[in-house]
Amino acid sequence: MADTNPQDVPEVVVGVDGSSIALRAVAWAVAEARSRGVPLRIVHAAPYATDATTRGRARAILARAYTVAHRAEPGVTAHTHQLDRPPTPALTATGEHAALLVVGMIGERPDEVVIGSHALALAGTAPCPVAVVRGHHTWASGAAPVLVGVSGTGPDPAALDTAALDIAFADAQRHASPLIVLHAHRGRDPVESALRDALGPWRARYPDVPVDLIIDGRPPADALLHAAAAARLVILGNRRRGRTARAVLGSTSHALIRHSPCPVIVVNPDAATAHIRSAPADATTRSTS
């Protein structure tokens, strides 16, 4: 293991707490790091580690997570990092230099949430996209579509969730999978034609990504949860700007994080999406040990 890495290198960061769902998040995160061609940083917030026994527990949590990552993707460079702050501020700080921050969540009831107790807060405040890995599901294959929910329409591209669309199209291209763009709206015209026109720049930039546009008359959360049953990933934009405003997630994002059958990425509008542009998938060829 290693606990150092230049902070100007984009990474996928995953938070661990010793739980089984955190290890599932590690397995998902290291696969994502491989697909992006970037290193993986495994972090554990351990303000409790004040003596030899508790410091040993923190090291053991990181060592186990590192083993899971190395066995799953031995070609990905992995680093471990112990932080002495509480989980939410510690993980938020790591997001300043991350391409993606990954956390796990077990279930939809408050008493089932482990590291997921911080997932909702991180999804609202982290400066980078946040992936919440749900615990009770079987991840779909790369051939399954990525689903992105959009809430804006009209000729002005700023009306769309542009950051979420950037990430969704890039993800679909990396995984060679179809993309479903879903907008919850009663009626089809002229919204559908307006959305097709607004998606033009992304279609031109990603000509190899098959795109299916769905206009669904149900409430947004219901429409997205229905479509998520066949997806491998859901991507949502948090349209509130500024960290204070973003901290209160919209009802749709909250519902998807709590109930989605597959991982969910929440993208803040002022997230540093430039980190998404990563090296080819074979760029990381070793693991630190």
Tab-separated table of N, CA and C in Angstrom, residues 32 36 99-100 123 127-130 146-152 157-174 178-183 195 198-199 202-203 205-206 209 211 224 232-241 246 252-253 256 264-274 276-277:
chain	number	residue	atom	x	y	z
A	32	GLU	N	-14.257	1.397	-12.213
A	32	GLU	CA	-14.437	2.705	-12.841
A	32	GLU	C	-13.089	3.374	-13.079
A	36	ARG	N	-11.478	4.584	-16.752
A	36	ARG	CA	-11.034	5.958	-16.981
A	36	ARG	C	-9.526	6.056	-17.183
A	99	ALA	N	-11.664	12.954	-9.816
A	99	ALA	CA	-12.541	12.864	-10.976
A	99	ALA	C	-13.914	12.369	-10.558
A	100	LEU	N	-13.951	11.550	-9.503
A	100	LEU	CA	-15.191	10.966	-9.019
A	100	LEU	C	-14.988	10.546	-7.581
A	123	ALA	N	-23.328	14.034	-1.667
A	123	ALA	CA	-23.916	14.278	-2.985
A	123	ALA	C	-24.318	15.735	-3.141
A	127	PRO	N	-17.293	18.833	-4.300
A	127	PRO	CA	-16.977	19.644	-5.476
A	127	PRO	C	-16.767	18.824	-6.743
A	128	CYS	N	-16.957	17.521	-6.664
A	128	CYS	CA	-16.815	16.662	-7.835
A	128	CYS	C	-18.054	15.769	-7.920
A	129	PRO	N	-18.262	15.078	-9.034
A	129	PRO	CA	-19.376	14.129	-9.102
A	129	PRO	C	-19.260	13.062	-8.006
A	130	VAL	N	-20.401	12.668	-7.459
A	130	VAL	CA	-20.442	11.677	-6.375
A	130	VAL	C	-21.243	10.471	-6.832
A	146	VAL	N	-26.705	3.526	-19.739
A	146	VAL	CA	-26.600	4.521	-18.681
A	146	VAL	C	-27.793	5.444	-18.855
A	147	LEU	N	-28.406	5.807	-17.750
A	147	LEU	CA	-29.614	6.620	-17.748
A	147	LEU	C	-29.297	7.985	-17.166
A	148	VAL	N	-29.650	9.049	-17.884
A	148	VAL	CA	-29.458	10.396	-17.365
A	148	VAL	C	-30.800	11.116	-17.359
A	149	GLY	N	-31.113	11.718	-16.241
A	149	GLY	CA	-32.337	12.498	-16.136
A	149	GLY	C	-32.049	13.966	-16.400
A	150	VAL	N	-32.846	14.590	-17.260
A	150	VAL	CA	-32.679	16.018	-17.537
A	150	VAL	C	-33.972	16.738	-17.180
A	151	SER	N	-33.819	17.948	-16.683
A	151	SER	CA	-35.001	18.694	-16.244
A	151	SER	C	-35.240	19.952	-17.052
A	152	GLY	N	-34.269	20.364	-17.854
A	152	GLY	CA	-34.430	21.599	-18.613
A	152	GLY	C	-34.782	21.339	-20.058
A	157	PRO	N	-28.838	25.970	-24.273
A	157	PRO	CA	-28.187	24.802	-23.664
A	157	PRO	C	-28.036	24.934	-22.158
A	158	ALA	N	-27.975	26.174	-21.641
A	158	ALA	CA	-27.828	26.352	-20.197
A	158	ALA	C	-29.047	25.863	-19.439
A	159	ALA	N	-30.182	25.713	-20.152
A	159	ALA	CA	-31.390	25.233	-19.496
A	159	ALA	C	-31.326	23.742	-19.212
A	160	LEU	N	-30.417	23.041	-19.887
A	160	LEU	CA	-30.258	21.615	-19.649
A	160	LEU	C	-29.279	21.370	-18.510
A	161	ASP	N	-29.286	20.150	-17.986
A	161	ASP	CA	-28.300	19.751	-16.986
A	161	ASP	C	-27.013	19.403	-17.723
A	162	THR	N	-26.280	20.418	-18.146
A	162	THR	CA	-25.158	20.192	-19.048
A	162	THR	C	-24.054	19.344	-18.416
A	163	ALA	N	-23.756	19.581	-17.126
A	163	ALA	CA	-22.704	18.801	-16.480
A	163	ALA	C	-23.084	17.324	-16.422
A	164	ALA	N	-24.352	17.032	-16.111
A	164	ALA	CA	-24.807	15.641	-16.074
A	164	ALA	C	-24.736	15.012	-17.456
A	165	LEU	N	-25.116	15.750	-18.483
A	165	LEU	CA	-25.039	15.217	-19.850
A	165	LEU	C	-23.598	14.992	-20.275
A	166	ASP	N	-22.698	15.897	-19.919
A	166	ASP	CA	-21.276	15.695	-20.233
A	166	ASP	C	-20.784	14.362	-19.674
A	167	ILE	N	-21.115	14.123	-18.414
A	167	ILE	CA	-20.636	12.913	-17.753
A	167	ILE	C	-21.332	11.678	-18.307
A	168	ALA	N	-22.616	11.779	-18.596
A	168	ALA	CA	-23.358	10.629	-19.104
A	168	ALA	C	-22.858	10.202	-20.479
A	169	PHE	N	-22.661	11.141	-21.372
A	169	PHE	CA	-22.164	10.793	-22.703
A	169	PHE	C	-20.755	10.216	-22.631
A	170	ALA	N	-19.891	10.820	-21.794
A	170	ALA	CA	-18.535	10.302	-21.648
A	170	ALA	C	-18.544	8.893	-21.081
A	171	ASP	N	-19.414	8.642	-20.112
A	171	ASP	CA	-19.504	7.311	-19.520
A	171	ASP	C	-19.991	6.291	-20.548
A	172	ALA	N	-21.019	6.640	-21.308
A	172	ALA	CA	-21.532	5.722	-22.318
A	172	ALA	C	-20.464	5.391	-23.351
A	173	GLN	N	-19.671	6.386	-23.723
A	173	GLN	CA	-18.613	6.117	-24.693
A	173	GLN	C	-17.541	5.212	-24.108
A	174	ARG	N	-17.124	5.473	-22.853
A	174	ARG	CA	-16.092	4.642	-22.229
A	174	ARG	C	-16.517	3.192	-22.138
A	178	PRO	N	-25.313	1.993	-24.606
A	178	PRO	CA	-26.305	2.989	-25.019
A	178	PRO	C	-26.556	4.002	-23.912
A	179	LEU	N	-27.176	5.107	-24.298
A	179	LEU	CA	-27.528	6.156	-23.362
A	179	LEU	C	-29.025	6.437	-23.470
A	180	ILE	N	-29.694	6.484	-22.327
A	180	ILE	CA	-31.095	6.899	-22.272
A	180	ILE	C	-31.151	8.283	-21.639
A	181	VAL	N	-31.721	9.239	-22.344
A	181	VAL	CA	-31.948	10.577	-21.820
A	181	VAL	C	-33.436	10.679	-21.497
A	182	LEU	N	-33.757	10.869	-20.226
A	182	LEU	CA	-35.149	10.861	-19.794
A	182	LEU	C	-35.540	12.234	-19.268
A	183	HIS	N	-36.696	12.699	-19.732
A	183	HIS	CA	-37.268	13.956	-19.244
A	183	HIS	C	-38.712	13.686	-18.843
A	195	LEU	N	-35.914	19.090	-27.104
A	195	LEU	CA	-34.841	18.339	-26.464
A	195	LEU	C	-33.911	17.703	-27.487
A	198	ALA	N	-31.654	20.349	-28.612
A	198	ALA	CA	-30.706	20.746	-27.568
A	198	ALA	C	-29.605	19.721	-27.367
A	199	LEU	N	-29.895	18.439	-27.639
A	199	LEU	CA	-28.890	17.382	-27.494
A	199	LEU	C	-27.922	17.331	-28.671
A	202	TRP	N	-24.015	17.299	-28.075
A	202	TRP	CA	-23.497	16.058	-27.504
A	202	TRP	C	-23.503	14.925	-28.534
A	203	ARG	N	-24.553	14.848	-29.333
A	203	ARG	CA	-24.599	13.831	-30.382
A	203	ARG	C	-23.446	14.018	-31.364
A	205	ARG	N	-20.546	15.407	-30.674
A	205	ARG	CA	-19.286	15.124	-29.987
A	205	ARG	C	-19.098	13.632	-29.751
A	206	TYR	N	-20.203	12.912	-29.593
A	206	TYR	CA	-20.140	11.469	-29.317
A	206	TYR	C	-20.978	10.721	-30.358
A	209	VAL	N	-22.250	6.995	-29.721
A	209	VAL	CA	-23.104	6.655	-28.585
A	209	VAL	C	-24.559	6.604	-29.039
A	211	VAL	N	-28.348	6.940	-28.647
A	211	VAL	CA	-29.120	7.744	-27.703
A	211	VAL	C	-30.608	7.480	-27.904
A	224	LEU	N	-37.792	7.908	-13.388
A	224	LEU	CA	-36.391	7.478	-13.365
A	224	LEU	C	-36.220	6.125	-12.687
A	232	ARG	N	-27.528	0.286	-15.902
A	232	ARG	CA	-26.377	-0.063	-15.056
A	232	ARG	C	-25.926	1.111	-14.211
A	233	LEU	N	-26.407	2.327	-14.553
A	233	LEU	CA	-25.989	3.535	-13.860
A	233	LEU	C	-27.005	4.628	-14.131
A	234	VAL	N	-27.294	5.428	-13.095
A	234	VAL	CA	-28.155	6.604	-13.241
A	234	VAL	C	-27.317	7.842	-12.952
A	235	ILE	N	-27.465	8.874	-13.792
A	235	ILE	CA	-26.749	10.130	-13.596
A	235	ILE	C	-27.763	11.255	-13.491
A	236	LEU	N	-27.609	12.067	-12.450
A	236	LEU	CA	-28.529	13.170	-12.189
A	236	LEU	C	-27.754	14.448	-11.954
A	237	GLY	N	-28.338	15.573	-12.336
A	237	GLY	CA	-27.751	16.858	-12.022
A	237	GLY	C	-28.415	17.455	-10.801
A	238	ASN	N	-27.596	18.027	-9.917
A	238	ASN	CA	-28.118	18.811	-8.801
A	238	ASN	C	-28.012	20.262	-9.224
A	239	ARG	N	-29.125	20.879	-9.594
A	239	ARG	CA	-29.095	22.168	-10.270
A	239	ARG	C	-28.911	23.349	-9.330
A	240	ARG	N	-28.886	23.103	-8.024
A	240	ARG	CA	-28.663	24.211	-7.098
A	240	ARG	C	-27.201	24.638	-7.160
A	241	ARG	N	-26.956	25.928	-7.238
A	241	ARG	CA	-25.596	26.431	-7.327
A	241	ARG	C	-25.129	26.974	-5.972
A	246	ARG	N	-26.638	23.689	-2.576
A	246	ARG	CA	-26.560	22.310	-3.040
A	246	ARG	C	-26.756	21.313	-1.910
A	252	THR	N	-36.009	14.458	-6.182
A	252	THR	CA	-35.713	13.412	-7.166
A	252	THR	C	-34.380	12.747	-6.860
A	253	SER	N	-33.326	13.554	-6.639
A	253	SER	CA	-32.015	12.989	-6.307
A	253	SER	C	-32.085	12.177	-5.023
A	256	LEU	N	-33.784	8.811	-5.711
A	256	LEU	CA	-32.947	7.888	-6.486
A	256	LEU	C	-31.816	7.324	-5.643
A	264	VAL	N	-25.834	5.431	-8.518
A	264	VAL	CA	-26.312	6.754	-8.916
A	264	VAL	C	-25.158	7.747	-8.812
A	265	ILE	N	-24.952	8.546	-9.858
A	265	ILE	CA	-23.981	9.635	-9.802
A	265	ILE	C	-24.751	10.948	-9.776
A	266	VAL	N	-24.453	11.776	-8.778
A	266	VAL	CA	-25.043	13.108	-8.685
A	266	VAL	C	-23.971	14.122	-9.062
A	267	VAL	N	-24.328	15.013	-9.979
A	267	VAL	CA	-23.367	15.974	-10.535
A	267	VAL	C	-23.798	17.382	-10.171
A	268	ASN	N	-22.951	18.106	-9.487
A	268	ASN	CA	-23.241	19.498	-9.179
A	268	ASN	C	-22.905	20.377	-10.380
A	269	PRO	N	-23.652	21.452	-10.609
A	269	PRO	CA	-23.443	22.255	-11.817
A	269	PRO	C	-22.089	22.921	-11.885
A	270	ASP	N	-21.479	23.212	-10.729
A	270	ASP	CA	-20.163	23.840	-10.735
A	270	ASP	C	-19.075	22.852	-10.332
A	271	ALA	N	-19.346	21.537	-10.563
A	271	ALA	CA	-18.315	20.520	-10.325
A	271	ALA	C	-17.204	20.689	-11.343
A	272	ALA	N	-16.016	20.253	-10.962
A	272	ALA	CA	-14.859	20.366	-11.862
A	272	ALA	C	-14.895	19.227	-12.867
A	273	THR	N	-15.745	19.330	-13.874
A	273	THR	CA	-15.917	18.240	-14.826
A	273	THR	C	-14.714	18.054	-15.735
A	274	ALA	N	-13.763	18.992	-15.708
A	274	ALA	CA	-12.569	18.805	-16.528
A	274	ALA	C	-11.813	17.556	-16.108
A	276	ILE	N	-12.923	14.773	-15.737
A	276	ILE	CA	-13.453	13.603	-16.428
A	276	ILE	C	-12.577	13.214	-17.600
A	277	ARG	N	-11.914	14.190	-18.192
A	277	ARG	CA	-11.057	13.885	-19.335
A	277	ARG	C	-9.835	13.153	-18.812
